[in-house]
Structures are given as structure tokens and as C-alpha cells.
Amino acid sequence: MTLAEIYRKYRPEILRLERRMEQQLLAEEQTLKKASVHIMKAGGKRIRPVFVLLSAQFGPSKTAEEVERVAVPLEMIHMASLVHDDVIDNADLRRGKATIKERWDNRTAMYTGDYLFARAIEIASSSSYPDVHEILSMAMREMCVGEIEQLRDQFQLDQNLRTYLRRIKRKTALLISVSCELGALVSGGDERTRRALRRYGYFAGMAFQVTDDILDFVGSEKQLGKPAGSDLIQGNITYPALYAMEHNPEFYDSVKHYMLKPEVYPLPISQAVEAVKQSGAVEASKKLAASYVKKAHEALDELDQNEASASLREIASYIGNRQF
Amino acid sequence: MTLAEIYRKYRPEILRLERRMEQQLLAEEQTLKKASVHIMKAGGKRIRPVFVLLSAQFGPSKTAEEVERVAVPLEMIHMASLVHDDVIDNADLRRGKATIKERWDNRTAMYTGDYLFARAIEIASSSSYPDVHEILSMAMREMCVGEIEQLRDQFQLDQNLRTYLRRIKRKTALLISVSCELGALVSGGDERTRRALRRYGYFAGMAFQVTDDILDFVGSEKQLGKPAGSDLIQGNITYPALYAMEHNPEFYDSVKHYMLKPEVYPLPISQAVEAVKQSGAVEASKKLAASYVKKAHEALDELDQNEASASLREIASYIGNRQF
């Protein structure tokens, strides 16, 4: 199946999840309701719920309620982290729509994020599977650590592939890994199935973030909603930048000066993007993403080969190779 | 026992909880560790853990670990909400020490709060009592709703006793109520015990917040760490202000003008404080606090009369009548 076919197939389930999520946000105070529904309706690929749905195909039991009790919280945790990130990044737009901090204010955004976290945990607490809590709260904790690591590493030169991988693992890969694991768990999957899907999700998540970091250099402003090279200008050194710094001493120097004194040594964004592209960094990063896609596929080899595993295979290939 | 004696008696347990809390925060990324330990060491009365400890005296089983698995998260949730409030209020000092947003920055404060929330849930997930999650996440959710209500009601005139009580219930009373209920729960207390302690905590929490709101008018700047009347100047209309507005038309008018156009009609803070005091608002608020203390005492009548219930009685009297 192609990605479009996979999404078409699961569209009824995704729509039901979205309705369910909206219901869960409706019965509350007006501002919170409007702000949470606003971020929800801003869309997104619902990739975490899709991973839960597909992973839930590998266990013997398939009750839609149990799947919802983890898929909805996972999407809410993701939404909460976006809302808080927009405060931190002072972003006005997200997916082409006004952010909560822009439409309301920073204070509303902060508490809406807190509310979404709390609501997520509350919905998960109705799950019949006790491990759900431990796994979800571990993922939330690690995401916070990842965010703080990113803040700490901003405008810092002493970074390398290892620190980059550790950061994106926490920031992105873990929640995707947990989505797959929880799908397996709530469908009664055994330990082997859980482990394989956890590993698959981890590798797919790593491929996803590496590709995201490539796109930040090769995407157009229209595709990205911000100029190419924005990560670097904001002081976030991702793998493509790391690679270029290592292979182009002149580029290294200009980044170094910018990181140390951005106000004295501005970094011309289009020149920086050009230098990264010229260095072979895009190809090297694509190779890195492809290696994670390969590992994701290998993790799937441990499982029954069925329509769900074929779909997961297709999704990993897609997210490690997508053009926007 | 006097309050000092109660604290002296439970000091070893409180110290053990504090050590445990610090350990739980140690194994992490440096900034998060420093920021979380910073807020922890800033002190506080640890009133929520004390409520857990005392409430845990009413059930048949008393394992220190189970008590810790709820007392530590409750204190962490309280700390997280303080850290986020300091961002919102743009506060530089908390209990005489630099806040996280002052010592580090707003971004660190936001993620430290998120981290403390996540860590709290994670520690609670090791509890053997499945209801713990549902109760804790409900309390977190309601606290967020209370905070948003407070934002919404800021600089709004159409408030009354009912909206005030609803707001402080969510903002303060619920987490104290939950502290008492969870203490009963993890010591194996029966439904009747849980209910009595939940009610006790709710009433004690209401008395606590009403008294806090009185102190904002009658405390000295040194005691409060900010000028008396700060709540009103920040647009938060608490019960003493509501009462004064109702009984002094001139005061009502000046507050009304200030709320509608604070930049055009500034409210002289010391005159406002004086007007509130003159209106009889302090006495009326003390009566309200006393009525909650009475209800808290009545809730205790449902329980065995022992040292723990005597201590809870003493604490309720104290917090509904404290001078700072």
C-alpha cells in the first residue's frame, strides 16, 4: 500500500479518534476549550495515533476503546509540547494558523499546554493496562529532558553526532517508539511483539527527525513556513550543519563566530544554507536517515508479515525520504 | 499538640521525603537537576506531604514507600505549578530566593515545570493503588482550569462570591483535598475514611486560600515579599476586595475604573488597602475562613479520634487563622 492508501484505509479510525479527542476537550472552561480545540483543528498528520492503530494489529485483542485510551493521550502530549514550544520559540504561526500564544497570549498557551498534559494522563488512567502510565510518563519526562538539552546546546559549539542523536532520541524518537509499543500493549501483544514495535518506532522516529533536519535546509520557505536554515540561525546545530562544519573549515569558522557573538558576526542565512548543501551534508544526512529506515525495517522482520507490517514498512520508508 | 509539635513529630518523615525527592531529581540533565533542586530547596511548608502523612494514619496498612509514592508527586505538582506561575507573574523572587525564570530564564522555567509534572506522574505510576493516577491527573487538570479561570477573571468586574469560591476550590483546595484522600487510600483506608479526609482537605484548603487572600491585604511587605494589596493591583479580585466593593460604593467605582482602564485610572495601592480594611472585609473574610475551619473539624468527627485527627484539627485551626 502507498502512504495515501494507508491513510485512506485508517481514515474512519482517525476521524473517530479526532472526534473523541474533541469530545474530551469540550466539557471545560471556554478559553481552554477554544484554545485546545484550536490546536487540535490546526491539523497535523496524526502520525502517533496511526502508529498506535497499526501496532495494535499485532495483538490478539482489538478493542477500539483501549486503543483510543492511549492514542488520544499520545496525540495530546504531542500537541501540548507544540503549544509550549511555540511559547519558547515565540512563534506566531503553526501549520499556517495562528498559534495559541499569538491568538490569545503566552499565559494561556502555558496553561493550555499544562491542561493538555493533565488531560492526557487522565484519559490514559482509564486504560486497563497498568504499564501504560509508567511508559507514558517516562516518555513525557524524557521529552522535557530533550527540550532542555536543546536549550542548553543552543549556540554551543562542542557538539557532535553523539549529542545530536541523544537529543533527537528524546525530543522525537521516544514518543513514536512509545506509540508503537503502547499499540502492541493494549492489543495484548506479547513481550517479543512489544519489543519489536518499540524498536521499530524508535528507528522510524530517528529517521523522521533526521529527515526533518534535512528539510530545514533543502525545503522552500513556502514548504517550511519559515526560511530554510532557520534551525541554524536559531542556534540549533543539527546533523547537516555538524557535517558541513566538519568538512568545510571556512563554514566552521563563520558558524563559530556566529555562535559566540551572533550580534557581532551575523550569519547570512542563504550563504549558510548554500555552504551546507555544497558540503555533501544533505547526502550524508540522507544516508543516516536511510540507515535508520533500514533498522526500522529489520525490526519489522521479527513480526508476522501482514498488511499492518507492510504499512509500517511503507511509513518508515516514506518518513525517511519525504520531500516536505 | 501545637503546630510546632506536630511538625517536630513528623520531622523525620518530612526530611526523608525531602531526601527522597532530591534523589528523584538528581539523576538527570544538569540544568533540570539544578533548577528543580533549586525550587525544592527554596523550601515551603511541605503542607501537602504533611496532610498525606497524617491521613495515612487512618488506614490499616502503613508502608512508608506507598506514602512516599503519593506525597513526593503531590509536592512536585505543587512545585511545578509555582514554577509556571512565576513565569506568568513575571516574579523575580519566591520565598526570598531568585525564581527559576530569574536565575535561568522563562524557557528553562517552562520546561522545568513540565519536567516536574512528568516526574510526579512517573513516581506515582509506581504506586500499587490504581486509583492514584485518576485522582492525581484529575487534580492536575482542575488546577489548570483554575489557573485559566483566574487569568480570565483578571480585571473583570462581574464576579461574585460564587465565582471566587469556584476558582479557589480548583486553584488550591482540590490538591489539598487530594493529598488527604490519597493518604487514606494508600494506607488502605475504607471508602468512609477516604470520603471524610477528602472533605476535611477540601474545607481546610478553602480556609487556607481565604486566609491567604486576607493576608494579602493585612500582611506587611516584609511578610508578604510584595506590597499589601498586590492581588488587587494585578487585577485579581479576591473575597476581601469583593466584600469592600459591595459595601463601599466609592471603592467600587475606583476599582471599576481601574479594572476597565488601569493605565488611565491607577489605583493607589495603600488607599485601596485602607478602604478594604475600613469596609469590614477582613472580619467578613475571617468569618468565611472560620466557617470552613468548622466544616473541616466536622469532617474529622466522622473519623476515629486519635493523635492524627487531633493534629489535623490543629492544622485546620492554624491555617484558617495564621498571621503570615
XYZ file of C-alpha atoms in Angstrom:
648
model
C 0.000 0.000 0.000
C 1.124 3.532 -0.621
C 1.038 6.051 2.207
C -2.110 7.629 0.761
C -3.771 4.210 0.711
C -2.733 3.533 4.309
C -4.216 6.830 5.431
C -7.334 6.164 3.372
C -7.743 2.766 4.971
C -7.410 4.112 8.511
C -9.332 7.317 7.851
C -12.503 6.193 9.676
C -10.468 5.287 12.767
C -8.506 8.542 12.637
C -11.703 10.560 12.279
C -13.224 8.700 15.213
C -10.133 9.440 17.296
C -10.339 13.100 16.361
C -13.991 13.263 17.321
C -13.207 11.516 20.579
C -10.373 13.929 21.277
C -12.618 16.892 20.605
C -15.297 15.500 22.925
C -12.696 15.108 25.652
C -11.859 18.785 25.334
C -15.402 20.107 25.107
C -16.739 19.912 28.630
C -14.385 22.511 30.050
C -13.831 26.175 30.655
C -14.378 28.222 27.475
C -10.848 29.553 26.871
C -9.249 26.181 27.471
C -11.791 24.524 25.239
C -11.296 27.003 22.427
C -7.503 27.009 22.709
C -7.189 23.201 22.843
C -9.647 22.649 20.029
C -7.814 25.358 18.066
C -4.509 23.496 18.261
C -6.249 20.212 17.545
C -8.003 21.574 14.457
C -4.754 23.079 13.224
C -4.291 19.544 11.989
C -1.144 17.529 11.706
C -0.556 14.090 10.325
C -1.807 12.266 13.459
C 1.222 10.087 12.923
C 1.325 8.913 16.543
C -2.282 7.662 16.508
C -1.584 5.972 13.163
C 1.384 4.163 14.729
C -0.836 3.069 17.626
C -3.555 1.822 15.281
C -1.135 -0.141 13.112
C 0.788 -1.567 16.064
C -2.472 -2.666 17.661
C -2.958 -5.054 14.719
C -0.318 -7.423 16.122
C -2.001 -8.415 19.372
C -4.870 -10.858 19.825
C -7.360 -8.392 21.306
C -8.600 -5.335 19.469
C -10.981 -3.171 21.438
C -11.272 0.279 19.904
C -11.708 1.814 23.386
C -8.392 0.551 24.699
C -6.642 1.801 21.574
C -8.268 5.219 21.959
C -7.206 5.408 25.610
C -3.593 5.545 24.503
C -3.840 7.091 21.020
C -5.727 10.179 22.225
C -3.281 10.878 25.107
C -0.278 10.416 22.802
C -1.616 12.977 20.346
C -2.489 15.321 23.232
C 1.029 15.059 24.684
C 2.403 15.893 21.253
C 0.017 18.865 20.985
C 0.978 20.077 24.476
C 4.650 20.023 23.566
C 3.914 22.018 20.379
C 1.988 24.630 22.376
C 4.839 25.047 24.847
C 7.431 25.092 22.050
C 5.563 27.932 20.365
C 5.852 29.958 23.563
C 9.577 29.243 23.757
C 10.168 29.945 20.063
C 7.877 32.957 20.163
C 6.201 31.519 17.046
C 3.184 33.282 15.546
C 2.230 30.601 13.079
C 1.987 26.820 13.255
C 0.901 24.924 10.149
C -0.173 28.242 8.640
C -2.536 29.084 11.511
C -2.121 31.497 14.392
C -0.519 29.831 17.418
C -2.247 29.932 20.794
C 0.282 32.403 22.128
C -0.433 34.640 19.099
C -4.243 34.298 19.136
C -4.510 34.509 22.929
C -1.279 35.081 24.876
C 1.712 33.309 26.390
C -0.055 32.696 29.677
C -2.999 30.994 28.004
C -0.576 28.918 25.926
C 1.342 27.804 29.005
C -1.762 26.666 30.877
C -3.331 25.124 27.771
C -0.198 23.012 27.410
C -0.356 22.045 31.088
C -4.022 21.250 30.693
C -3.412 19.023 27.664
C -0.697 17.139 29.587
C -3.010 16.632 32.556
C -5.940 15.627 30.361
C -3.727 13.148 28.501
C -2.700 11.452 31.723
C -6.274 11.462 32.934
C -7.576 9.724 29.808
C -4.737 7.215 29.982
C -5.696 6.493 33.580
C -8.857 4.834 32.259
C -6.732 2.230 30.464
C -6.974 -1.308 31.809
C -3.237 -1.781 31.251
C -1.264 -0.556 34.266
C 2.050 -0.272 32.357
C 0.570 2.490 30.206
C 1.206 5.115 32.877
C 4.763 4.280 33.524
C 5.574 4.222 29.814
C 3.722 7.465 29.052
C 5.169 9.397 31.982
C 8.681 8.167 31.165
C 8.207 9.453 27.604
C 6.940 12.828 28.873
C 9.868 13.121 31.240
C 12.392 12.276 28.548
C 10.787 14.760 26.149
C 11.291 17.503 28.749
C 14.901 16.448 29.208
C 15.318 16.561 25.406
C 13.851 20.059 25.238
C 16.142 21.283 27.980
C 19.112 19.638 26.245
C 18.175 21.511 23.098
C 18.048 24.803 25.027
C 21.365 24.021 26.665
C 23.026 23.110 23.368
C 21.763 26.211 21.575
C 24.639 28.392 20.395
C 27.084 25.811 21.752
C 29.950 24.609 19.568
C 31.071 21.481 21.381
C 28.552 19.169 19.805
C 28.931 16.009 17.837
C 26.939 13.221 16.250
C 26.515 11.534 19.623
C 24.996 14.564 21.369
C 22.787 15.204 18.324
C 21.450 11.639 18.289
C 20.819 11.639 22.021
C 18.856 14.861 21.721
C 16.626 13.789 18.836
C 16.030 10.449 20.503
C 14.481 12.212 23.473
C 12.877 15.002 21.532
C 11.173 12.895 18.874
C 12.003 9.204 18.586
C 10.883 8.191 22.047
C 7.251 9.301 21.742
C 6.949 7.489 18.395
C 8.586 4.410 19.888
C 6.144 4.561 22.789
C 3.203 4.960 20.378
C 4.152 1.676 18.723
C 4.836 -0.087 21.989
C 1.549 1.017 23.534
C -0.367 -0.096 20.434
C 1.130 -3.540 20.914
C 0.499 -3.467 24.656
C -3.191 -2.548 24.568
C -3.913 -5.190 21.954
C -2.435 -7.808 24.256
C 0.768 -8.254 22.266
C 3.455 -10.384 23.906
C 6.844 -9.121 25.073
C 8.545 -10.024 21.778
C 5.948 -8.100 19.758
C 6.183 -5.117 22.101
C 9.953 -5.075 21.852
C 9.967 -5.298 18.048
C 7.449 -2.471 17.720
C 9.238 -0.342 20.295
C 12.451 -0.757 18.289
C 10.671 -0.111 15.015
C 9.165 3.111 16.402
C 12.482 4.267 17.760
C 14.253 3.832 14.417
C 11.351 5.285 12.439
C 11.318 8.278 14.825
C 15.055 8.836 14.394
C 14.635 8.709 10.587
C 11.745 11.150 10.907
C 13.758 13.733 12.826
C 16.911 13.435 10.714
C 14.737 13.987 7.625
C 13.091 16.958 9.333
C 16.532 18.408 9.932
C 17.488 17.881 6.259
C 14.273 19.561 5.117
C 15.116 22.606 7.201
C 17.995 23.175 4.751
C 16.533 21.959 1.462
C 12.873 22.945 1.817
C 11.444 26.131 0.346
C 10.179 28.904 2.606
C 6.664 28.086 1.482
C 7.001 24.404 2.401
C 8.664 25.119 5.732
C 6.613 28.136 6.793
C 9.954 29.786 7.669
C 13.171 30.438 5.756
C 15.459 27.478 5.053
C 18.319 27.379 7.557
C 16.161 28.639 10.440
C 17.387 25.950 12.835
C 20.969 27.101 12.449
C 20.082 30.777 12.751
C 18.243 29.933 15.994
C 21.431 28.341 17.260
C 20.312 24.712 16.832
C 23.101 22.679 15.279
C 21.587 19.637 13.566
C 23.388 16.860 11.732
C 23.575 18.575 8.313
C 25.200 21.619 9.947
C 27.534 19.423 12.009
C 28.623 17.592 8.882
C 29.234 20.804 6.951
C 31.211 22.272 9.853
C 33.411 19.220 9.902
C 34.086 19.276 6.158
C 34.354 22.993 5.482
C 36.749 24.905 7.794
C 35.574 28.259 6.477
C 31.957 27.382 7.287
C 33.058 26.115 10.693
C 34.680 29.486 11.405
C 31.688 31.526 10.389
C 29.355 29.336 12.483
C 31.791 29.540 15.382
C 31.852 33.329 15.292
C 28.083 33.461 14.966
C 27.562 31.084 17.905
C 29.923 33.049 20.125
C 28.737 36.550 19.182
C 25.643 36.412 16.990
C 25.077 40.154 17.251
C 28.639 40.941 16.105
C 29.014 38.205 13.479
C 25.655 37.626 11.805
C 25.385 34.514 9.666
C 23.903 35.263 6.214
C 21.231 32.603 6.060
C 21.228 31.879 2.315
C 25.023 31.621 2.213
C 24.951 29.234 5.171
C 22.301 27.078 3.501
C 24.406 27.028 0.325
C 27.532 26.028 2.254
C 25.680 23.151 3.931
C 24.338 21.913 0.598
C 27.781 22.201 -1.077
C 29.488 20.230 1.694
C 27.740 16.964 0.916
C 25.867 17.226 4.229
C 22.492 16.548 2.642
C 23.690 13.300 1.113
C 25.383 12.240 4.360
C 22.237 13.037 6.340
C 20.081 11.134 3.875
C 22.398 8.190 4.352
C 21.957 8.476 8.105
C 18.164 8.610 7.724
C 18.266 5.643 5.345
C 20.267 3.624 7.875
C 17.522 4.198 10.431
C 14.838 3.257 7.927
C 16.736 0.042 7.279
C 16.898 -0.724 11.000
C 13.183 0.028 11.319
C 12.512 -2.468 8.540
C 14.710 -5.056 10.222
C 12.771 -4.638 13.464
C 9.618 -5.451 11.497
C 11.186 -8.686 10.273
C 10.682 -10.013 13.790
C 6.916 -9.723 13.411
C 4.210 -11.504 11.449
C 4.274 -10.301 7.874
C 0.802 -8.947 7.254
C -0.918 -5.860 5.986
C -0.052 -3.901 9.140
C 3.656 -4.700 8.915
C 3.609 -3.799 5.222
C 2.014 -0.477 6.140
C 4.572 0.220 8.857
C 7.318 -0.622 6.374
C 5.850 1.827 3.880
C 5.504 4.581 6.508
C 9.128 4.211 7.611
C 10.304 4.438 4.001
C 8.147 7.478 3.479
C 9.135 9.436 6.559
C 12.825 8.749 5.985
C 12.565 10.059 2.457
C 9.805 12.634 2.379
C 10.184 15.841 0.400
C 8.308 18.194 2.754
C -0.376 19.220 70.041
C 0.585 22.639 68.761
C 1.541 23.073 65.120
C 5.227 23.251 66.078
C 4.881 19.961 67.952
C 3.141 18.330 65.002
C 5.923 19.413 62.661
C 8.521 18.275 65.197
C 6.882 14.884 65.455
C 6.788 14.380 61.681
C 10.135 15.989 61.024
C 11.996 12.698 60.398
C 9.360 11.661 57.841
C 9.398 15.067 56.160
C 13.180 15.029 55.970
C 13.091 11.540 54.499
C 10.563 12.697 51.905
C 12.750 15.659 51.035
C 15.802 13.446 50.634
C 13.774 11.072 48.503
C 12.507 13.944 46.365
C 16.022 15.231 45.874
C 17.251 11.768 44.867
C 14.459 11.551 42.312
C 15.673 14.774 40.760
C 19.372 14.004 40.825
C 19.900 11.520 38.033
C 19.060 13.946 35.266
C 20.385 16.578 32.939
C 22.345 19.253 34.835
C 20.138 22.302 34.245
C 16.955 20.407 35.080
C 18.576 18.972 38.161
C 19.820 22.342 39.379
C 16.581 24.146 38.592
C 14.347 21.514 40.203
C 16.529 21.162 43.277
C 16.650 24.984 43.462
C 12.865 25.244 43.706
C 12.764 22.320 46.103
C 15.390 23.853 48.404
C 13.578 27.189 48.312
C 11.564 25.453 50.985
C 7.921 25.745 51.750
C 5.855 24.239 54.473
C 5.513 20.814 52.763
C 1.921 21.053 53.848
C 0.704 18.568 51.217
C 3.125 15.833 52.343
C 2.150 16.535 55.951
C -1.517 16.035 55.031
C -0.613 12.753 53.318
C 1.377 11.561 56.332
C -1.362 12.405 58.793
C -4.150 10.988 56.635
C -2.186 7.771 56.195
C -2.592 7.187 59.949
C -6.237 6.193 59.481
C -5.784 3.093 57.351
C -4.701 -0.362 58.495
C -1.522 -0.573 56.385
C 1.359 1.850 56.745
C 4.184 1.267 54.321
C 6.433 4.303 54.070
C 7.094 3.553 50.380
C 3.457 3.742 49.381
C 3.056 7.004 51.273
C 6.148 8.433 49.554
C 4.836 7.411 46.139
C 1.991 9.886 46.552
C 3.493 12.505 48.891
C 6.510 13.192 46.649
C 4.388 13.606 43.470
C 1.940 15.894 45.283
C 4.738 18.192 46.407
C 6.266 18.089 42.908
C 2.954 19.029 41.282
C 2.711 21.934 43.698
C 6.294 22.965 42.863
C 5.601 22.698 39.125
C 2.603 24.966 39.428
C 4.700 27.515 41.370
C 7.388 27.466 38.678
C 4.830 28.076 35.930
C 3.043 30.750 37.982
C 6.334 32.614 38.379
C 6.672 32.732 34.598
C 3.131 34.045 34.258
C 3.516 36.574 37.053
C 6.990 37.528 35.878
C 8.101 37.090 39.502
C 11.770 37.511 40.394
C 11.554 36.253 43.940
C 9.800 33.332 45.592
C 10.177 32.868 49.344
C 13.005 35.390 49.250
C 15.034 33.434 46.695
C 15.507 34.024 42.991
C 12.868 32.225 40.916
C 13.911 29.829 38.153
C 12.852 32.291 35.487
C 15.025 34.950 37.175
C 18.050 32.730 37.853
C 17.851 30.960 34.476
C 15.158 32.126 32.050
C 11.495 31.671 31.128
C 12.220 28.792 28.800
C 14.065 26.847 31.482
C 11.245 27.578 33.933
C 8.619 26.319 31.494
C 10.399 23.024 30.836
C 11.373 22.568 34.496
C 7.676 22.827 35.346
C 6.811 20.323 32.618
C 9.561 18.049 33.854
C 8.325 18.189 37.452
C 4.791 17.333 36.272
C 6.060 14.379 34.254
C 8.329 13.169 37.041
C 5.446 13.413 39.519
C 3.252 11.216 37.362
C 6.111 8.819 36.797
C 6.761 8.365 40.515
C 3.033 7.950 41.161
C 2.968 5.243 38.489
C 4.978 3.043 40.856
C 2.087 3.103 43.340
C 0.285 -0.184 43.845
C -3.038 1.651 44.052
C -4.516 2.136 40.576
C -6.891 4.942 41.642
C -3.914 7.163 42.442
C -3.478 8.137 38.781
C -7.004 9.065 38.122
C -7.196 11.178 41.259
C -3.860 12.911 40.654
C -4.499 13.669 37.000
C -7.988 14.974 37.792
C -6.421 17.319 40.376
C -3.804 18.494 37.866
C -6.458 19.114 35.249
C -8.645 21.071 37.646
C -5.667 23.145 38.797
C -5.051 24.157 35.166
C -8.711 25.042 34.761
C -8.475 27.126 37.960
C -5.407 28.958 36.678
C -7.120 29.733 33.376
C -10.212 30.912 35.266
C -8.015 33.229 37.262
C -6.498 34.629 34.054
C -9.949 35.019 32.543
C -11.331 36.757 35.620
C -8.414 39.160 35.899
C -9.555 42.779 35.506
C -13.158 41.564 35.208
C -15.853 43.194 37.277
C -18.685 40.687 37.014
C -17.513 38.469 39.839
C -19.175 37.329 42.981
C -18.687 35.046 45.950
C -19.692 32.026 43.872
C -17.104 32.593 41.113
C -14.466 33.336 43.759
C -15.156 30.102 45.662
C -15.160 28.028 42.473
C -11.814 29.471 41.488
C -10.054 28.882 44.832
C -11.507 25.403 45.022
C -9.719 24.478 41.814
C -6.639 26.565 42.418
C -5.900 25.424 45.971
C -8.458 23.335 47.830
C -8.539 20.403 45.436
C -4.851 19.481 45.688
C -5.040 19.581 49.491
C -8.225 17.517 49.420
C -6.490 15.010 47.150
C -3.461 14.910 49.477
C -5.711 13.811 52.328
C -7.666 11.361 50.228
C -4.535 9.740 48.813
C -3.051 9.403 52.282
C -6.158 7.472 53.289
C -6.114 5.452 50.073
C -2.506 4.241 50.230
C -2.885 3.189 53.841
C -5.814 1.007 52.858
C -8.468 3.277 54.375
C -12.077 2.357 53.583
C -14.456 4.470 51.496
C -15.884 6.233 54.560
C -12.416 7.233 55.775
C -11.410 8.392 52.307
C -14.528 10.490 51.980
C -14.125 12.112 55.402
C -10.499 13.003 54.698
C -11.275 14.243 51.200
C -13.908 16.557 52.707
C -11.604 17.632 55.513
C -8.882 18.507 52.982
C -11.288 20.431 50.803
C -12.524 22.589 53.686
C -9.029 23.061 55.129
C -7.827 24.064 51.646
C -10.621 26.615 51.253
C -9.773 28.079 54.678
C -6.126 28.189 53.644
C -6.771 30.184 50.474
C -9.286 32.596 52.038
C -6.711 33.311 54.756
C -4.033 33.788 52.095
C -6.271 36.339 50.418
C -6.831 38.163 53.734
C -3.085 38.246 54.379
C -2.537 39.903 51.011
C -4.316 42.927 52.488
C -3.235 42.851 56.139
C 0.325 41.498 55.873
C 3.380 43.726 55.845
C 5.537 43.995 52.749
C 8.262 42.114 54.595
C 5.955 39.214 55.472
C 4.433 39.051 52.011
C 7.550 39.651 49.935
C 5.458 42.150 47.948
C 3.358 45.202 48.870
C -0.004 44.577 50.561
C -2.829 44.815 48.033
C -0.783 43.249 45.218
C -3.566 40.848 44.235
C -5.948 43.687 43.543
C -3.350 45.728 41.665
C -2.702 42.649 39.483
C -6.411 42.561 38.705
C -7.251 39.586 40.935
C -10.432 40.283 42.864
C -10.463 38.134 45.989
C -13.139 37.925 48.657
C -11.920 40.864 50.799
C -11.975 43.122 47.722
C -15.377 41.775 46.644
C -16.782 42.493 50.083
C -15.367 46.003 50.169
C -16.707 46.726 46.684
C -20.140 45.650 47.784
C -20.135 47.785 50.912
C -18.349 50.906 49.745
C -19.726 52.423 46.503
C -16.818 54.834 46.232
C -14.341 51.983 46.431
C -16.416 50.050 43.894
C -16.160 52.971 41.482
C -12.427 53.359 41.802
C -11.878 49.600 41.336
C -14.268 49.643 38.382
C -12.361 52.434 36.681
C -9.051 50.748 37.392
C -10.266 47.392 36.027
C -11.592 48.988 32.850
C -8.655 51.307 32.170
C -5.769 50.641 34.568
C -3.418 52.923 32.651
C -5.850 55.857 32.808
C -7.194 55.326 36.322
C -4.392 53.964 38.506
C -5.446 52.585 41.879
C -3.316 53.979 44.730
C -2.400 50.743 46.483
C -2.212 51.989 50.083
C -5.552 53.823 49.790
C -7.139 50.677 48.344
C -5.772 48.542 51.174
C -7.092 51.080 53.673
C -10.542 51.074 52.046
C -10.701 47.279 52.191
C -9.722 47.261 55.859
C -12.221 50.022 56.704
C -15.098 48.184 54.986
C -15.190 45.306 57.441
C -13.939 42.979 54.673
C -11.214 41.489 56.853
C -13.679 40.494 59.560
C -16.124 39.091 56.991
C -13.339 37.103 55.311
C -12.145 35.775 58.652
C -15.685 34.632 59.311
C -15.720 32.853 55.961
C -12.386 31.177 56.732
C -13.659 30.211 60.194
C -16.753 28.616 58.681
C -14.511 26.412 56.550
C -12.361 25.514 59.544
C -15.535 24.491 61.358
C -16.602 22.285 58.448
C -13.132 20.755 58.328
C -13.438 19.922 62.023
C -16.870 18.414 61.464
C -15.487 16.189 58.709
C -12.950 14.893 61.231
C -15.773 13.961 63.613
C -16.543 11.103 61.222
C -13.152 9.550 61.930
C -11.501 7.787 64.848
C -10.426 10.346 67.403
C -6.705 9.821 67.794
C -3.459 11.737 67.673
C -3.648 12.127 63.897
C -7.147 13.563 63.937
C -6.129 15.922 66.759
C -3.201 17.061 64.608
C -5.400 17.604 61.567
C -7.790 19.590 63.750
C -4.923 21.744 64.977
C -3.599 22.316 61.435
C -7.009 23.399 60.146
C -7.363 25.860 63.026
C -3.904 27.170 62.338
C -4.172 27.653 58.589
C -7.543 29.336 58.911
C -6.147 31.772 61.429
C -2.484 32.237 60.652
C -0.861 35.655 60.812
C 1.584 35.265 57.929
